[in-house]
Short mmCIF file of C-alpha atoms and ligand atoms in Angstrom, two decimals:
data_model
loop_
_atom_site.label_atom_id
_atom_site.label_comp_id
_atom_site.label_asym_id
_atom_site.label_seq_id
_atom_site.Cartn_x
_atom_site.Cartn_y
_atom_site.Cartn_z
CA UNK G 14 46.12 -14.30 -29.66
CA UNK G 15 42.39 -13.89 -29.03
CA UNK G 16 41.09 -10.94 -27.03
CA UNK G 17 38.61 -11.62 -24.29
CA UNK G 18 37.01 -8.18 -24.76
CA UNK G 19 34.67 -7.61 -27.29
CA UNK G 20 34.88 -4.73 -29.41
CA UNK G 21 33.16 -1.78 -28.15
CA UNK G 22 32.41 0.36 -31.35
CA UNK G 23 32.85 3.74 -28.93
CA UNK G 24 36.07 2.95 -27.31
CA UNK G 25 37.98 6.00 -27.58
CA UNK G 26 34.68 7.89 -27.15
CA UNK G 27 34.52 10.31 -24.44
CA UNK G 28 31.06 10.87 -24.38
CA UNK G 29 28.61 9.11 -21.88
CA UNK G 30 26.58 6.30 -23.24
CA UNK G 31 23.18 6.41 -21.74
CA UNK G 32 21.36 3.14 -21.02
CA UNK G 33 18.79 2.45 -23.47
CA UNK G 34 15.65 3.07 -21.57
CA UNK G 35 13.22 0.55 -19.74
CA UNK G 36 10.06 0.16 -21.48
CA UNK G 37 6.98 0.90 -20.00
CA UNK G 38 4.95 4.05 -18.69
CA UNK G 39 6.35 6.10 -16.42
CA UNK G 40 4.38 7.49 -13.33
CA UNK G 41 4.70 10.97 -12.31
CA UNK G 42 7.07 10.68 -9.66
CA UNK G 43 10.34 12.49 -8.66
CA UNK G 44 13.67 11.20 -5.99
CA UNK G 45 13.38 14.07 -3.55
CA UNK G 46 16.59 15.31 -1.40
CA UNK G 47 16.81 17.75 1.29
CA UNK G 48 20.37 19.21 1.42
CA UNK G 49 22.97 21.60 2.46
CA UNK G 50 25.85 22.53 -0.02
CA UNK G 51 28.45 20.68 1.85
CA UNK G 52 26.26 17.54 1.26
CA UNK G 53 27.28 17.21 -1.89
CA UNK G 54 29.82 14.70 -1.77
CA UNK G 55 27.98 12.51 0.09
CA UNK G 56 25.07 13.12 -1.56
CA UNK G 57 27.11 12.32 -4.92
CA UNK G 58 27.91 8.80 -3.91
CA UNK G 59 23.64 8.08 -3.14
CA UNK G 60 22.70 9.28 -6.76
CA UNK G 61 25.65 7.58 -8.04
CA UNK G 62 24.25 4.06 -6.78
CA UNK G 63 20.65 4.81 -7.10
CA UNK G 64 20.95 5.59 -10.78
CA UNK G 65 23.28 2.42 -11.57
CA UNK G 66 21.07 0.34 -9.51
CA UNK G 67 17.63 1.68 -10.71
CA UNK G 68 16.98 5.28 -12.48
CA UNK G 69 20.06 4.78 -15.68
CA UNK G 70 16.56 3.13 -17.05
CA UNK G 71 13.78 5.23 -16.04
CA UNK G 72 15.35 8.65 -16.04
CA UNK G 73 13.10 9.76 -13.96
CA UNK G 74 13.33 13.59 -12.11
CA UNK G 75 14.89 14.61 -9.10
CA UNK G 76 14.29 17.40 -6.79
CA UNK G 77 17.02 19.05 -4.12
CA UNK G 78 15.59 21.12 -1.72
CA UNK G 79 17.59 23.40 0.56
CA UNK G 80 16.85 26.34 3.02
CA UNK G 81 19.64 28.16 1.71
CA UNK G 82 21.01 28.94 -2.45
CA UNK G 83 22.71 25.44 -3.71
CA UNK G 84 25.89 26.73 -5.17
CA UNK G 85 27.53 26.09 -8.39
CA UNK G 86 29.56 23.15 -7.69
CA UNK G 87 26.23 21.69 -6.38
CA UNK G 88 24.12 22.08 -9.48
CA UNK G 89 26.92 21.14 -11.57
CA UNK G 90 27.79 17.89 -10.05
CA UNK G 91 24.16 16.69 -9.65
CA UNK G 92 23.40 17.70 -12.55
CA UNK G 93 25.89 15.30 -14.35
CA UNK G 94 25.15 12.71 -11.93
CA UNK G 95 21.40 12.29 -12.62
CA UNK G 96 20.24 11.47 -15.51
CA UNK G 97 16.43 12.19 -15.14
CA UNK G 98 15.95 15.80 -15.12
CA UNK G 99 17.65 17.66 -11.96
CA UNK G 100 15.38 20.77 -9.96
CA UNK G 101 17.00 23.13 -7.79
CA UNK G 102 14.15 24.65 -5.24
CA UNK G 103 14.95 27.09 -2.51
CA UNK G 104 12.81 26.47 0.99
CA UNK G 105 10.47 29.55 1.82
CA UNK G 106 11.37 30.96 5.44
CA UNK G 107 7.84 30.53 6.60
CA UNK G 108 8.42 26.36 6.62
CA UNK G 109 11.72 26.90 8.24
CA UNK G 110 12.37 28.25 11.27
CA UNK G 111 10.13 28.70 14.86
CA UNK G 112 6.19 29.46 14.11
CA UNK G 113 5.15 32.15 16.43
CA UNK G 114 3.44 30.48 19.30
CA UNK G 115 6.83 28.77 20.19
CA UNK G 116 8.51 30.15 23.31
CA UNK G 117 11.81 30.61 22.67
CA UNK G 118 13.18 30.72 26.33
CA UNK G 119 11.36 27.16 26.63
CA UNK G 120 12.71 25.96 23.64
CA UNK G 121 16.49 27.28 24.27
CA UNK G 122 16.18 25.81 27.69
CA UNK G 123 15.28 22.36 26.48
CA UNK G 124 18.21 22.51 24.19
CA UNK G 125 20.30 23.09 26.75
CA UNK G 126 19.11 20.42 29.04
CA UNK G 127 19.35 17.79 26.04
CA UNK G 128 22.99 18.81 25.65
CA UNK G 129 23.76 18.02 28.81
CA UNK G 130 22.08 14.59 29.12
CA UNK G 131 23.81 14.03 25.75
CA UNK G 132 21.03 13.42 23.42
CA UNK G 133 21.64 12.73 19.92
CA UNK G 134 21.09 16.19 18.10
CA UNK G 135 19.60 17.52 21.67
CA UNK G 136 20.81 21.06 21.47
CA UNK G 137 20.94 21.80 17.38
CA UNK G 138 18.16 23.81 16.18
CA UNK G 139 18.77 23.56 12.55
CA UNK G 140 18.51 19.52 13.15
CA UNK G 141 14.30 20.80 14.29
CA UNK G 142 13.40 22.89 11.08
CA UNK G 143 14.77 19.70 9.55
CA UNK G 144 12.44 17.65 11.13
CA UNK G 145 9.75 19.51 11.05
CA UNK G 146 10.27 20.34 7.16
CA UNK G 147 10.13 16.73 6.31
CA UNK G 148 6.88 16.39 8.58
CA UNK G 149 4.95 19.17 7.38
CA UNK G 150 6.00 20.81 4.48
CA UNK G 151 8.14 19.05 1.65
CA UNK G 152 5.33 17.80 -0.28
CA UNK G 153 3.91 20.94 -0.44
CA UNK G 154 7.03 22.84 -2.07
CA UNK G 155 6.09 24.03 -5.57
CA UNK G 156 8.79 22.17 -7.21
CA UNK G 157 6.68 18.66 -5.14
CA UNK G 158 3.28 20.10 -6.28
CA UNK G 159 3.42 18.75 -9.98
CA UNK G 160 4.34 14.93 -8.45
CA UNK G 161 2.44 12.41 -7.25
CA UNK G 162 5.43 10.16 -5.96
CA UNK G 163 8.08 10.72 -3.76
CA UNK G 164 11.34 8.59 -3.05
CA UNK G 165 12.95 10.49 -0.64
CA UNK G 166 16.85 10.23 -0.71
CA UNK G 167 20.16 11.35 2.47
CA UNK G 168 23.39 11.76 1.88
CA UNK G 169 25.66 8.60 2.18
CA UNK G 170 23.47 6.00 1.23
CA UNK G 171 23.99 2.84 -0.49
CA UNK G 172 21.87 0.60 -2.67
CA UNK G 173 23.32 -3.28 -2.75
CA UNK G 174 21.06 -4.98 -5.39
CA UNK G 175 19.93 -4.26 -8.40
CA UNK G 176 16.05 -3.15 -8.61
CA UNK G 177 14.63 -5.11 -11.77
CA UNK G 178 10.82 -2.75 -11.77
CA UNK G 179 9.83 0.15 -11.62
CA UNK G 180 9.17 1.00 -7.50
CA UNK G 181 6.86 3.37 -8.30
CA UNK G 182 4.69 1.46 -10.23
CA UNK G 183 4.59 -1.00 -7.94
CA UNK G 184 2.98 0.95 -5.03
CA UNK G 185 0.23 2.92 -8.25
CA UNK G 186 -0.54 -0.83 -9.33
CA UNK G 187 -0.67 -2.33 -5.71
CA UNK G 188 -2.33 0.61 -4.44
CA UNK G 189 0.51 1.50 -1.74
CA UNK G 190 0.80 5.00 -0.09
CA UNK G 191 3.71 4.42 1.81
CA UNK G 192 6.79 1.95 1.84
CA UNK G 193 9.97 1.36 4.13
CA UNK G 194 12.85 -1.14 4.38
CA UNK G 195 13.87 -0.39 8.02
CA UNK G 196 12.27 -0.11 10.89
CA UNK G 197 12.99 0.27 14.58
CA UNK G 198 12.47 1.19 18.21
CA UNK G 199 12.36 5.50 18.42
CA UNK G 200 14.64 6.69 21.03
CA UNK G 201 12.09 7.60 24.10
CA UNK G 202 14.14 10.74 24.76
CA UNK G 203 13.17 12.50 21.72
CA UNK G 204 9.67 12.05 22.14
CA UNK G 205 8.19 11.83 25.28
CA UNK G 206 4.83 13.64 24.84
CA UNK G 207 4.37 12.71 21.12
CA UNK G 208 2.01 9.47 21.68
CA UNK G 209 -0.09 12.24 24.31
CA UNK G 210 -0.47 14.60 21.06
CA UNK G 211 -1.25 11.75 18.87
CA UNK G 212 -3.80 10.48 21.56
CA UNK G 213 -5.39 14.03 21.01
CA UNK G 214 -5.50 14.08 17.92
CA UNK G 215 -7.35 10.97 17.72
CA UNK G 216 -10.37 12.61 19.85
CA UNK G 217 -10.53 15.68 17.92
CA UNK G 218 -10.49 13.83 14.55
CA UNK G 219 -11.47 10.51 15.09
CA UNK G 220 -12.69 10.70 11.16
CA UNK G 221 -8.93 10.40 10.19
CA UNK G 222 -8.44 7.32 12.59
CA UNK G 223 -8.95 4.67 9.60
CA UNK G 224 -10.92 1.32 10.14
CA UNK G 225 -8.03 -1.61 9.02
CA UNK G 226 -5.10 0.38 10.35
CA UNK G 227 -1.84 -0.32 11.84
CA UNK G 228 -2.87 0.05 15.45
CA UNK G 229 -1.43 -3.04 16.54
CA UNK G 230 2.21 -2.25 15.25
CA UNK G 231 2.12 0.66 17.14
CA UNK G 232 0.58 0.07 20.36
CA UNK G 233 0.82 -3.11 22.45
CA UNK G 234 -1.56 -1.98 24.37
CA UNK G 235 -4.69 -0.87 21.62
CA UNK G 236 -3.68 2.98 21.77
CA UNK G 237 -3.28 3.56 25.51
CA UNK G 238 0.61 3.95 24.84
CA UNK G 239 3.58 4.04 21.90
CA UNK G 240 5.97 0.85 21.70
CA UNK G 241 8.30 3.19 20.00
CA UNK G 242 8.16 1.16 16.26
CA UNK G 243 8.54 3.44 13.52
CA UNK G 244 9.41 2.84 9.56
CA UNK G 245 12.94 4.61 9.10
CA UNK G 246 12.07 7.79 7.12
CA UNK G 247 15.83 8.21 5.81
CA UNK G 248 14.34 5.82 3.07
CA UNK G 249 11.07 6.59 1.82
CA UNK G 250 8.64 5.74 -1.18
CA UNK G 251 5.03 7.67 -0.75
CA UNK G 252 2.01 9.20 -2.00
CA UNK G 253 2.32 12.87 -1.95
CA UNK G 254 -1.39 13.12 -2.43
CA UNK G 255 -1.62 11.39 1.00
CA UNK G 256 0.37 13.37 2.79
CA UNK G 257 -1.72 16.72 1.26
CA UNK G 258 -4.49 14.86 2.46
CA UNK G 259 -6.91 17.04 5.00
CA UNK G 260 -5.97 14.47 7.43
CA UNK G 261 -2.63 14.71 7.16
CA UNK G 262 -2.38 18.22 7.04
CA UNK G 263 -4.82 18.26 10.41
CA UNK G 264 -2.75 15.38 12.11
CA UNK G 265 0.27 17.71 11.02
CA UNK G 266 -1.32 20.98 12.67
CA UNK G 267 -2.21 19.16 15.50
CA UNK G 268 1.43 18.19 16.28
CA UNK G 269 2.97 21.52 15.26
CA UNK G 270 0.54 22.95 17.84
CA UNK G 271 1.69 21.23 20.49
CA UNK G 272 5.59 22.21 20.16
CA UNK G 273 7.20 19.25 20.70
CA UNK G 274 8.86 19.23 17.26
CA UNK G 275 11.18 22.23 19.72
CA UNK G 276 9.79 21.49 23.13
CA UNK G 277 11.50 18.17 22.43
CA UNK G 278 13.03 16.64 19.58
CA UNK G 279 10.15 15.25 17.53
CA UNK G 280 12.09 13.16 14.41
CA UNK G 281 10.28 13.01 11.06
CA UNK G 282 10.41 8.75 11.14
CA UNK G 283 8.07 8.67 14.07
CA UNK G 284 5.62 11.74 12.47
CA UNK G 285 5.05 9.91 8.99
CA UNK G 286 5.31 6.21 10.49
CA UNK G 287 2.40 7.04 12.78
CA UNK G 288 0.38 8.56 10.47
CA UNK G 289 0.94 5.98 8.15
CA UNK G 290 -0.24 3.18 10.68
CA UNK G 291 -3.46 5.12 12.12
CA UNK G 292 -4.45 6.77 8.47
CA UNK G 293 -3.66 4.48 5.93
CA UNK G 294 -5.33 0.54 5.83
CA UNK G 295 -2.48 -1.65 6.44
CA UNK G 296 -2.80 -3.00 2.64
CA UNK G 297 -1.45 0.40 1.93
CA UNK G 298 2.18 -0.02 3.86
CA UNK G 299 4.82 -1.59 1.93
CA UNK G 300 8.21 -3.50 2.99
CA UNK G 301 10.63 -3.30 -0.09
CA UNK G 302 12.57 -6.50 0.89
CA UNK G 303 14.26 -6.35 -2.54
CA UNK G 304 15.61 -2.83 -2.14
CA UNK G 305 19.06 -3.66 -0.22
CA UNK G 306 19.74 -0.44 1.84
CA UNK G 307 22.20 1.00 3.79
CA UNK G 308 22.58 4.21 5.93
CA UNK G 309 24.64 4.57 8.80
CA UNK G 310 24.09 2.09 10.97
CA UNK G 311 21.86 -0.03 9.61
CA UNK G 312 21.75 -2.29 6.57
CA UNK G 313 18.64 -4.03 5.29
CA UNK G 314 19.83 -6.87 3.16
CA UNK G 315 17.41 -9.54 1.48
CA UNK G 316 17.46 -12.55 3.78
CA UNK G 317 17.07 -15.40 0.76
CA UNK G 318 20.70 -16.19 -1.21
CA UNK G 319 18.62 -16.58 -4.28
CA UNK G 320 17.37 -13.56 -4.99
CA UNK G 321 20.69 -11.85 -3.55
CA UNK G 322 22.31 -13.50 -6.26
CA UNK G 323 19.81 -13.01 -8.77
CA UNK G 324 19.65 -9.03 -7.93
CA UNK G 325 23.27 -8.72 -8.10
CA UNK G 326 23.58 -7.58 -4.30
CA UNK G 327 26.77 -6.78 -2.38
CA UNK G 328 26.02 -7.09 0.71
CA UNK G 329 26.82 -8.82 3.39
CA UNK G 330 23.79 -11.15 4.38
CA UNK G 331 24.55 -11.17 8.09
CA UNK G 332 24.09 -7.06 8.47
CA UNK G 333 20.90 -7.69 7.71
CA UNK G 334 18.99 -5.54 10.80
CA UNK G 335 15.57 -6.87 9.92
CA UNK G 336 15.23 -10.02 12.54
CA UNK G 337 17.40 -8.40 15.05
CA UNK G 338 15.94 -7.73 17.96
CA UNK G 339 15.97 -3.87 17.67
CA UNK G 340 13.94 -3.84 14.57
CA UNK G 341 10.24 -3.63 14.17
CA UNK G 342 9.82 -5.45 10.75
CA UNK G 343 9.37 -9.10 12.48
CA UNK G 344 5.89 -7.09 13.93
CA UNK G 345 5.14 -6.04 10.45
CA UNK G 346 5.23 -9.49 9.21
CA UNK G 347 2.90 -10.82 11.69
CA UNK G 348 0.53 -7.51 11.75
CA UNK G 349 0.70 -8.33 7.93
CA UNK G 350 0.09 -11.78 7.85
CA UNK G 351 2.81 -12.61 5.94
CA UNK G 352 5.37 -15.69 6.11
CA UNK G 353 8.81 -14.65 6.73
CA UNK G 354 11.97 -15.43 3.82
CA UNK G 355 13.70 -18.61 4.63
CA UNK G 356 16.99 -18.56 6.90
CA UNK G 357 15.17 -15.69 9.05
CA UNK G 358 15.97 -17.56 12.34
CA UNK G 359 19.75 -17.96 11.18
CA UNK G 360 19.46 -13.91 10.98
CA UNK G 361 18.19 -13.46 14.41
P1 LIG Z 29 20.30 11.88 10.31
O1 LIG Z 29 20.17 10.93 9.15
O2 LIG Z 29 19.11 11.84 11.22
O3 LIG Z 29 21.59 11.75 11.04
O4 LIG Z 29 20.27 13.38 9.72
P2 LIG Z 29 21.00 13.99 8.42
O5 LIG Z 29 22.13 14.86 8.84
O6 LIG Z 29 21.27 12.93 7.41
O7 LIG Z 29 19.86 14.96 7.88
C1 LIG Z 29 18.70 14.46 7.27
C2 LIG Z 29 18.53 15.09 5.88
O8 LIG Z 29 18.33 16.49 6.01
C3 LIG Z 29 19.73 14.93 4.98
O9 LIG Z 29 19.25 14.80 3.65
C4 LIG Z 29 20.50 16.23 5.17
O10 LIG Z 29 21.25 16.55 4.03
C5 LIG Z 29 19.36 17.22 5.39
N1 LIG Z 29 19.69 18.32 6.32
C6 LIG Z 29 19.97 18.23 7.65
N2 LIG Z 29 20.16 19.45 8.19
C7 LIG Z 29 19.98 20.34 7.18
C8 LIG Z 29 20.04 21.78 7.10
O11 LIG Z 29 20.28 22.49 8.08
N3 LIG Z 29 19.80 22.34 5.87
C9 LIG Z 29 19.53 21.58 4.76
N4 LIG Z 29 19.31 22.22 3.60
N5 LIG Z 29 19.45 20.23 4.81
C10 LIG Z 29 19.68 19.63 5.99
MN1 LIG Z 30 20.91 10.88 7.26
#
C-alpha cells in the first residue's frame, strides 16, 4: 500500500502555517474597507479570497473604517482572517452626515420622490454619507494618512484567479494612479445635474483639467454632455496622494457645494471615475484584466483560456461583462489604443 499524500511534518498541528512570504519590497499600501458590524460575514468571505488569492504572500495592512464602534466579534474575526496587520478606525461625525448649507426639507423631499419612482437606494440617507465618504473623505482618515496605496475592498466579493505580482507595485513601477476591472453605463437617475457641476468646475479650475486626459471616454460629444461610463468603484486600486491632491480636493468641494451628493443620489463610481478621466493622463488609468472579479451582478473574467488556466481561475468565461454591451471597457480599449484579448467577439 502506497499513500498518495505526502507526509506533512505538522499534521496533527493545530496551529496556522503562514505562507512563506513573496520576496521583494513592499510599497506602503493598505486594503481599505468601509463597514457596518453586520458586514462582517460578508465581509469575511472577501478577505478570505483576497488573502488566498494575493495578500497570504505580501501580508500587507488593512484598514476597516466605520461611522459607528466595530464590535468584538468584528475585530476578532478580521483579525484572524488577515494576515497583514488589521486597523480598526472610527469615522469623525464631521465627514458623515449633512454639511450645513444642505436644506433638509429639499433633501427629505427628494428622498421621498425617489422612493416613489423606485430608485435604487432613492430614499436611504445613510446610503449618501456613504457616498459621499468614499468621494471626499476616506483618504484623508488618519488611519489612510500614513499610506500611499489604497485597494479598496465591499462585502461579498470574490476573487477567481490567482494574482502572481504584487498590484501595487505594478501601478508605483508603471506610474498608475488609478485602476478598475469593471466599468459601465451610470444610472441617469442618480445623477442628473452631476455632468452640469463637473462642467463648472472645469471653468473655475481649468488648471486641474489635464492635457492627455480621458475626455473622450467620457463625453461623446468633447465635454458638452456625460455618456454615463464610469470605472466601478466597488473595486479600486489608487494613489491616495492623488486624491489629496489640491485638485481633487477642489473638484471634491466643488461637487459637495452643489448638493447633489443629497439633492440627488450622486454614487462614489461616477465622482472618482470622472476625476480620474479629466485629472489624470490616460497613461495613468489601469484595467487589471488579470484580477478576475466578482460583485453582485457583475463578473469580470479574463477573456484568454490561457492565462485562466495559468492563474488558476474559477470562473466561468462567459460571465465575463467586459464586451457586453452595457460595459464601458470596449471604449477604454480603443481610447487606450490597445488590441483587445483573443475570443473578445465570442464574448460579445
Ligand atoms: P452597493 O455595493 O452600492 O450596493 O453598496 P454597499 O451596501 O455594498 O455599500 C458600499 C460599501 O459601504 C460597503 O463596503 C458597505 O459595507 C459600506 N456601507 C454602506 N452603508 C454603510 C453604513 O451606513 N455604515 C458603514 N459603516 N458602512 C456602510
Ligand atoms: Mn457593495
Amino acid at each position: 500500500y502506497q499513500s498518495n499524500t505526502s507526509p506533512n511534518p505538522s499534521a496533527g498541528s493545530h496551529s496556522a502555517i503562514s505562507p512563506a512570504a513573496a520576496p521583494g519590497e513592499r510599497m506602503n499600501a493598505t486594503f481599505v474597507t468601509l463597514a457596518r458590524n453586520s458586514d462582517v460575514w460578508e465581509i469575511s468571505r472577501s478577505i478570505r479570497q483576497v488573502e488566498d488569492r494575493f495578500n497570504r504572500g505580501y501580508h500587507y495592512d488593512w484598514v476597516f473604517l466605520n461611522d459607528a464602534d466595530f464590535d468584538d466579534t468584528f475585530k476578532k474575526v478580521t483579525t484572524a482572517l488577515t494576515s497583514g496587520k488589521a486597523r480598526y478606525g472610527k469615522i469623525d461625525k464631521e465627514h458623515w452626515g449633512f454639511p450645513d448649507f444642505i436644506d433638509q426639507d429639499k433633501a427629505a423631499r427628494v428622498r421621498e420622490d425617489m422612493h416613489n419612482r423606485k430608485i435604487i437606494y432613492g430614499d436611504s440617507i445613510s446610503y449618501r454619507h456613504m457616498c459621499r465618504y468614499e468621494s471626499g473623505f476616506f483618504f484623508r482618515h488618519p488611519l489612510l494618512l500614513e499610506y500611499e496605496w489604497y485597494w479598496r475592498v465591499e462585502p461579498s466579493i470574490e476573487l477567481f484567479c490567482d494574482i502572481a505580482y504584487d498590484p501595487f507595485k505594478f501601478m508605483a513601477d508603471h506610474k498608475k494612479k488609478y485602476s478598475f476591472v469593471l466599468s459601465l453605463y451610470e444610472y441617469v437617475e442618480t445623477i442628473p445635474t452631476l455632468w452640469d457641476s463637473v462642467k463648472s468646475f472645469m471653468r473655475k479650475y481649468p488648471q486641474h483639467v489635464t492635457d492627455g486626459n480621458s475626455m473622450e471616454w467620457l463625453s461623446d460629444d468633447g465635454g458638452e454632455t456625460y455618456n454615463h461610463c464610469h470605472f466601478w468603484s466597488n473595486f479600486e486600486i489608487g494613489n491616495l496622494n492623488w486624491l489629496r491632491s489640491q485638485a481633487y480636493i477642489d473638484y471634491f468641494d466643488h461637487l459637495d457645494r452643489e448638493g447633489g451628493f443629497f439633492y440627488e443620489r450622486w454614487g462614489d463610481a461616477p465622482v472618482h471615475s470622472i476625476a480620474a478621466g479629466l485629472m489624470l493622463k490616460k497613461e495613468e488609468i489601469h484595467f487589471f484584466e488579470d484580477i478576475a472579479y466578482y460583485h453582485v451582478p457583475f463578473t469580470h473574467c479574463p477573456t484568454e483560456e490561457k492565462k485562466r488556466l495559468d492563474l488558476k481561475c474559477h470562473c466561468n468565461p462567459n460571465d465575463n461583462f467586459d464586451w457586453n454591451g452595457y460595459s464601458c471597457t470596449a471604449r477604454f480599449y480603443d481610447l487606450q489604443k490597445m488590441s483587445k484579448p483573443n475570443g473578445f467577439e465570442k464574448q460579445m
